[in-house]
Amino acid sequence: MWKLLLLFLFTVVPAVELFLLLQLGSLLGPMQTFLIVLGTGILGAWLAKREGFAVLRQLQADLAKGLPPAVRVVEGALVLVGGLLLVTPGVLSDLTGILLLLPPVRRSIAPRIVARYGG
């Protein structure tokens, strides 16, 4: 199972990303595509920092109330992954990264991860 997932992540996903970037480049032009890739990287770094600090504040508040930190820790990990995906060039990675940095999306995903894998 893991081997197939890794094969998919390291072969199919980059091929799709490259295809989508080439399509975007032919639609908008190479300079606009480059600026979009650069812009999402900068936006990703800024959003990851902002959302990361927000999650850290929420984690501290939860700990002060005596609440278990598992969901907030997972939210922090999702912010990290979202930021990394936005810094990585690609259309799919940018869309996934943006989604992971949106608080409502994280709040929906994090409890499911904790419920599935424990915490």
PDB file of C-alpha atoms in Angstrom:
ATOM      1  CA  MET A   1       0.000   0.000   0.000  1.00  0.00           C
ATOM      2  CA  TRP A   2       2.709   2.495   1.026  1.00  0.00           C
ATOM      3  CA  LYS A   3       4.819   1.647  -2.013  1.00  0.00           C
ATOM      4  CA  LEU A   4       1.931   2.429  -4.347  1.00  0.00           C
ATOM      5  CA  LEU A   5       1.234   5.680  -2.527  1.00  0.00           C
ATOM      6  CA  LEU A   6       4.875   6.739  -2.766  1.00  0.00           C
ATOM      7  CA  LEU A   7       5.007   5.757  -6.430  1.00  0.00           C
ATOM      8  CA  PHE A   8       1.905   7.859  -7.044  1.00  0.00           C
ATOM      9  CA  LEU A   9       3.266  10.844  -5.088  1.00  0.00           C
ATOM     10  CA  PHE A  10       6.643  10.835  -6.808  1.00  0.00           C
ATOM     11  CA  THR A  11       5.583  10.048 -10.383  1.00  0.00           C
ATOM     12  CA  VAL A  12       1.942  10.832 -11.109  1.00  0.00           C
ATOM     13  CA  VAL A  13       1.603  14.005  -9.023  1.00  0.00           C
ATOM     14  CA  PRO A  14       4.709  15.729 -10.487  1.00  0.00           C
ATOM     15  CA  ALA A  15       3.619  14.763 -14.004  1.00  0.00           C
ATOM     16  CA  VAL A  16       0.164  16.263 -13.434  1.00  0.00           C
ATOM     17  CA  GLU A  17       1.722  19.377 -11.848  1.00  0.00           C
ATOM     18  CA  LEU A  18       4.024  19.843 -14.835  1.00  0.00           C
ATOM     19  CA  PHE A  19       1.154  19.342 -17.270  1.00  0.00           C
ATOM     20  CA  LEU A  20      -0.999  21.903 -15.452  1.00  0.00           C
ATOM     21  CA  LEU A  21       1.849  24.433 -15.292  1.00  0.00           C
ATOM     22  CA  LEU A  22       2.448  24.016 -19.024  1.00  0.00           C
ATOM     23  CA  GLN A  23      -1.268  24.453 -19.711  1.00  0.00           C
ATOM     24  CA  LEU A  24      -1.341  27.566 -17.533  1.00  0.00           C
ATOM     25  CA  GLY A  25       1.758  28.863 -19.317  1.00  0.00           C
ATOM     26  CA  SER A  26       0.208  28.370 -22.736  1.00  0.00           C
ATOM     27  CA  LEU A  27      -3.005  30.033 -21.576  1.00  0.00           C
ATOM     28  CA  LEU A  28      -1.525  33.025 -19.725  1.00  0.00           C
ATOM     29  CA  GLY A  29       2.026  33.180 -21.023  1.00  0.00           C
ATOM     30  CA  PRO A  30       5.297  32.250 -19.344  1.00  0.00           C
ATOM     31  CA  MET A  31       5.829  35.524 -17.451  1.00  0.00           C
ATOM     32  CA  GLN A  32       2.343  35.550 -15.928  1.00  0.00           C
ATOM     33  CA  THR A  33       2.704  31.903 -14.977  1.00  0.00           C
ATOM     34  CA  PHE A  34       6.059  32.618 -13.346  1.00  0.00           C
ATOM     35  CA  LEU A  35       4.546  35.545 -11.428  1.00  0.00           C
ATOM     36  CA  ILE A  36       1.663  33.360 -10.241  1.00  0.00           C
ATOM     37  CA  VAL A  37       4.095  30.687  -9.029  1.00  0.00           C
ATOM     38  CA  LEU A  38       6.241  33.326  -7.322  1.00  0.00           C
ATOM     39  CA  GLY A  39       3.190  35.033  -5.833  1.00  0.00           C
ATOM     40  CA  THR A  40       1.747  31.852  -4.384  1.00  0.00           C
ATOM     41  CA  GLY A  41       5.123  31.065  -2.840  1.00  0.00           C
ATOM     42  CA  ILE A  42       5.262  34.453  -1.135  1.00  0.00           C
ATOM     43  CA  LEU A  43       1.600  34.230  -0.145  1.00  0.00           C
ATOM     44  CA  GLY A  44       2.189  30.734   1.209  1.00  0.00           C
ATOM     45  CA  ALA A  45       5.062  31.828   3.409  1.00  0.00           C
ATOM     46  CA  TRP A  46       3.058  34.756   4.784  1.00  0.00           C
ATOM     47  CA  LEU A  47      -0.133  32.733   5.359  1.00  0.00           C
ATOM     48  CA  ALA A  48       1.737  29.842   6.951  1.00  0.00           C
ATOM     49  CA  LYS A  49       3.408  32.227   9.391  1.00  0.00           C
ATOM     50  CA  ARG A  50       0.144  33.989  10.239  1.00  0.00           C
ATOM     51  CA  GLU A  51      -1.915  30.827  10.595  1.00  0.00           C
ATOM     52  CA  GLY A  52       0.892  29.046  12.430  1.00  0.00           C
ATOM     53  CA  PHE A  53       0.936  31.738  15.108  1.00  0.00           C
ATOM     54  CA  ALA A  54      -2.873  31.620  15.320  1.00  0.00           C
ATOM     55  CA  VAL A  55      -2.792  27.860  15.899  1.00  0.00           C
ATOM     56  CA  LEU A  56      -0.038  28.304  18.489  1.00  0.00           C
ATOM     57  CA  ARG A  57      -2.168  30.853  20.385  1.00  0.00           C
ATOM     58  CA  GLN A  58      -5.151  28.480  20.274  1.00  0.00           C
ATOM     59  CA  LEU A  59      -2.960  25.624  21.493  1.00  0.00           C
ATOM     60  CA  GLN A  60      -1.744  27.715  24.430  1.00  0.00           C
ATOM     61  CA  ALA A  61      -5.332  28.701  25.291  1.00  0.00           C
ATOM     62  CA  ASP A  62      -6.460  25.061  25.149  1.00  0.00           C
ATOM     63  CA  LEU A  63      -3.583  23.976  27.386  1.00  0.00           C
ATOM     64  CA  ALA A  64      -4.429  26.742  29.875  1.00  0.00           C
ATOM     65  CA  LYS A  65      -8.006  25.404  30.004  1.00  0.00           C
ATOM     66  CA  GLY A  66      -6.746  21.851  30.487  1.00  0.00           C
ATOM     67  CA  LEU A  67      -8.033  20.662  27.108  1.00  0.00           C
ATOM     68  CA  PRO A  68      -6.167  17.925  25.233  1.00  0.00           C
ATOM     69  CA  PRO A  69      -3.862  19.421  22.593  1.00  0.00           C
ATOM     70  CA  ALA A  70      -4.135  16.703  19.925  1.00  0.00           C
ATOM     71  CA  VAL A  71      -6.439  18.563  17.522  1.00  0.00           C
ATOM     72  CA  ARG A  72      -4.420  21.792  17.748  1.00  0.00           C
ATOM     73  CA  VAL A  73      -1.166  19.917  17.170  1.00  0.00           C
ATOM     74  CA  VAL A  74      -2.651  18.335  14.042  1.00  0.00           C
ATOM     75  CA  GLU A  75      -3.903  21.764  12.925  1.00  0.00           C
ATOM     76  CA  GLY A  76      -0.353  23.060  13.329  1.00  0.00           C
ATOM     77  CA  ALA A  77       0.953  20.200  11.212  1.00  0.00           C
ATOM     78  CA  LEU A  78      -1.662  20.972   8.544  1.00  0.00           C
ATOM     79  CA  VAL A  79      -0.529  24.622   8.508  1.00  0.00           C
ATOM     80  CA  LEU A  80       3.057  23.468   8.031  1.00  0.00           C
ATOM     81  CA  VAL A  81       2.091  21.134   5.180  1.00  0.00           C
ATOM     82  CA  GLY A  82      -0.090  23.835   3.599  1.00  0.00           C
ATOM     83  CA  GLY A  83       2.749  26.345   3.708  1.00  0.00           C
ATOM     84  CA  LEU A  84       5.198  23.871   2.223  1.00  0.00           C
ATOM     85  CA  LEU A  85       2.762  23.036  -0.565  1.00  0.00           C
ATOM     86  CA  LEU A  86       2.326  26.719  -1.413  1.00  0.00           C
ATOM     87  CA  VAL A  87       6.065  27.263  -1.570  1.00  0.00           C
ATOM     88  CA  THR A  88       6.367  24.252  -3.899  1.00  0.00           C
ATOM     89  CA  PRO A  89       5.667  25.259  -7.518  1.00  0.00           C
ATOM     90  CA  GLY A  90       2.558  23.687  -8.982  1.00  0.00           C
ATOM     91  CA  VAL A  91      -1.142  24.236  -9.469  1.00  0.00           C
ATOM     92  CA  LEU A  92      -2.416  21.243  -7.476  1.00  0.00           C
ATOM     93  CA  SER A  93       0.028  21.818  -4.648  1.00  0.00           C
ATOM     94  CA  ASP A  94      -0.996  25.493  -4.486  1.00  0.00           C
ATOM     95  CA  LEU A  95      -4.698  24.672  -4.347  1.00  0.00           C
ATOM     96  CA  THR A  96      -4.138  22.012  -1.696  1.00  0.00           C
ATOM     97  CA  GLY A  97      -1.891  24.344   0.287  1.00  0.00           C
ATOM     98  CA  ILE A  98      -4.437  27.162   0.208  1.00  0.00           C
ATOM     99  CA  LEU A  99      -7.166  24.805   1.379  1.00  0.00           C
ATOM    100  CA  LEU A 100      -5.040  23.545   4.276  1.00  0.00           C
ATOM    101  CA  LEU A 101      -4.353  27.114   5.403  1.00  0.00           C
ATOM    102  CA  LEU A 102      -8.046  27.990   5.599  1.00  0.00           C
ATOM    103  CA  PRO A 103      -9.188  27.647   9.241  1.00  0.00           C
ATOM    104  CA  PRO A 104     -12.611  26.083   8.436  1.00  0.00           C
ATOM    105  CA  VAL A 105     -10.951  23.392   6.322  1.00  0.00           C
ATOM    106  CA  ARG A 106      -8.358  22.642   9.026  1.00  0.00           C
ATOM    107  CA  ARG A 107     -11.040  22.524  11.714  1.00  0.00           C
ATOM    108  CA  SER A 108     -12.896  19.988   9.616  1.00  0.00           C
ATOM    109  CA  ILE A 109      -9.886  17.788   8.826  1.00  0.00           C
ATOM    110  CA  ALA A 110      -7.913  17.836  12.106  1.00  0.00           C
ATOM    111  CA  PRO A 111     -10.503  16.088  14.334  1.00  0.00           C
ATOM    112  CA  ARG A 112     -10.911  13.350  11.735  1.00  0.00           C
ATOM    113  CA  ILE A 113      -7.163  12.722  11.686  1.00  0.00           C
ATOM    114  CA  VAL A 114      -7.067  12.610  15.494  1.00  0.00           C
ATOM    115  CA  ALA A 115     -10.070  10.256  15.595  1.00  0.00           C
ATOM    116  CA  ARG A 116      -8.529   7.942  13.034  1.00  0.00           C
ATOM    117  CA  TYR A 117      -4.963   7.829  14.312  1.00  0.00           C
ATOM    118  CA  GLY A 118      -5.526   8.514  18.008  1.00  0.00           C
ATOM    119  CA  GLY A 119      -4.556  11.389  20.168  1.00  0.00           C
TER     120      GLY A 119
END
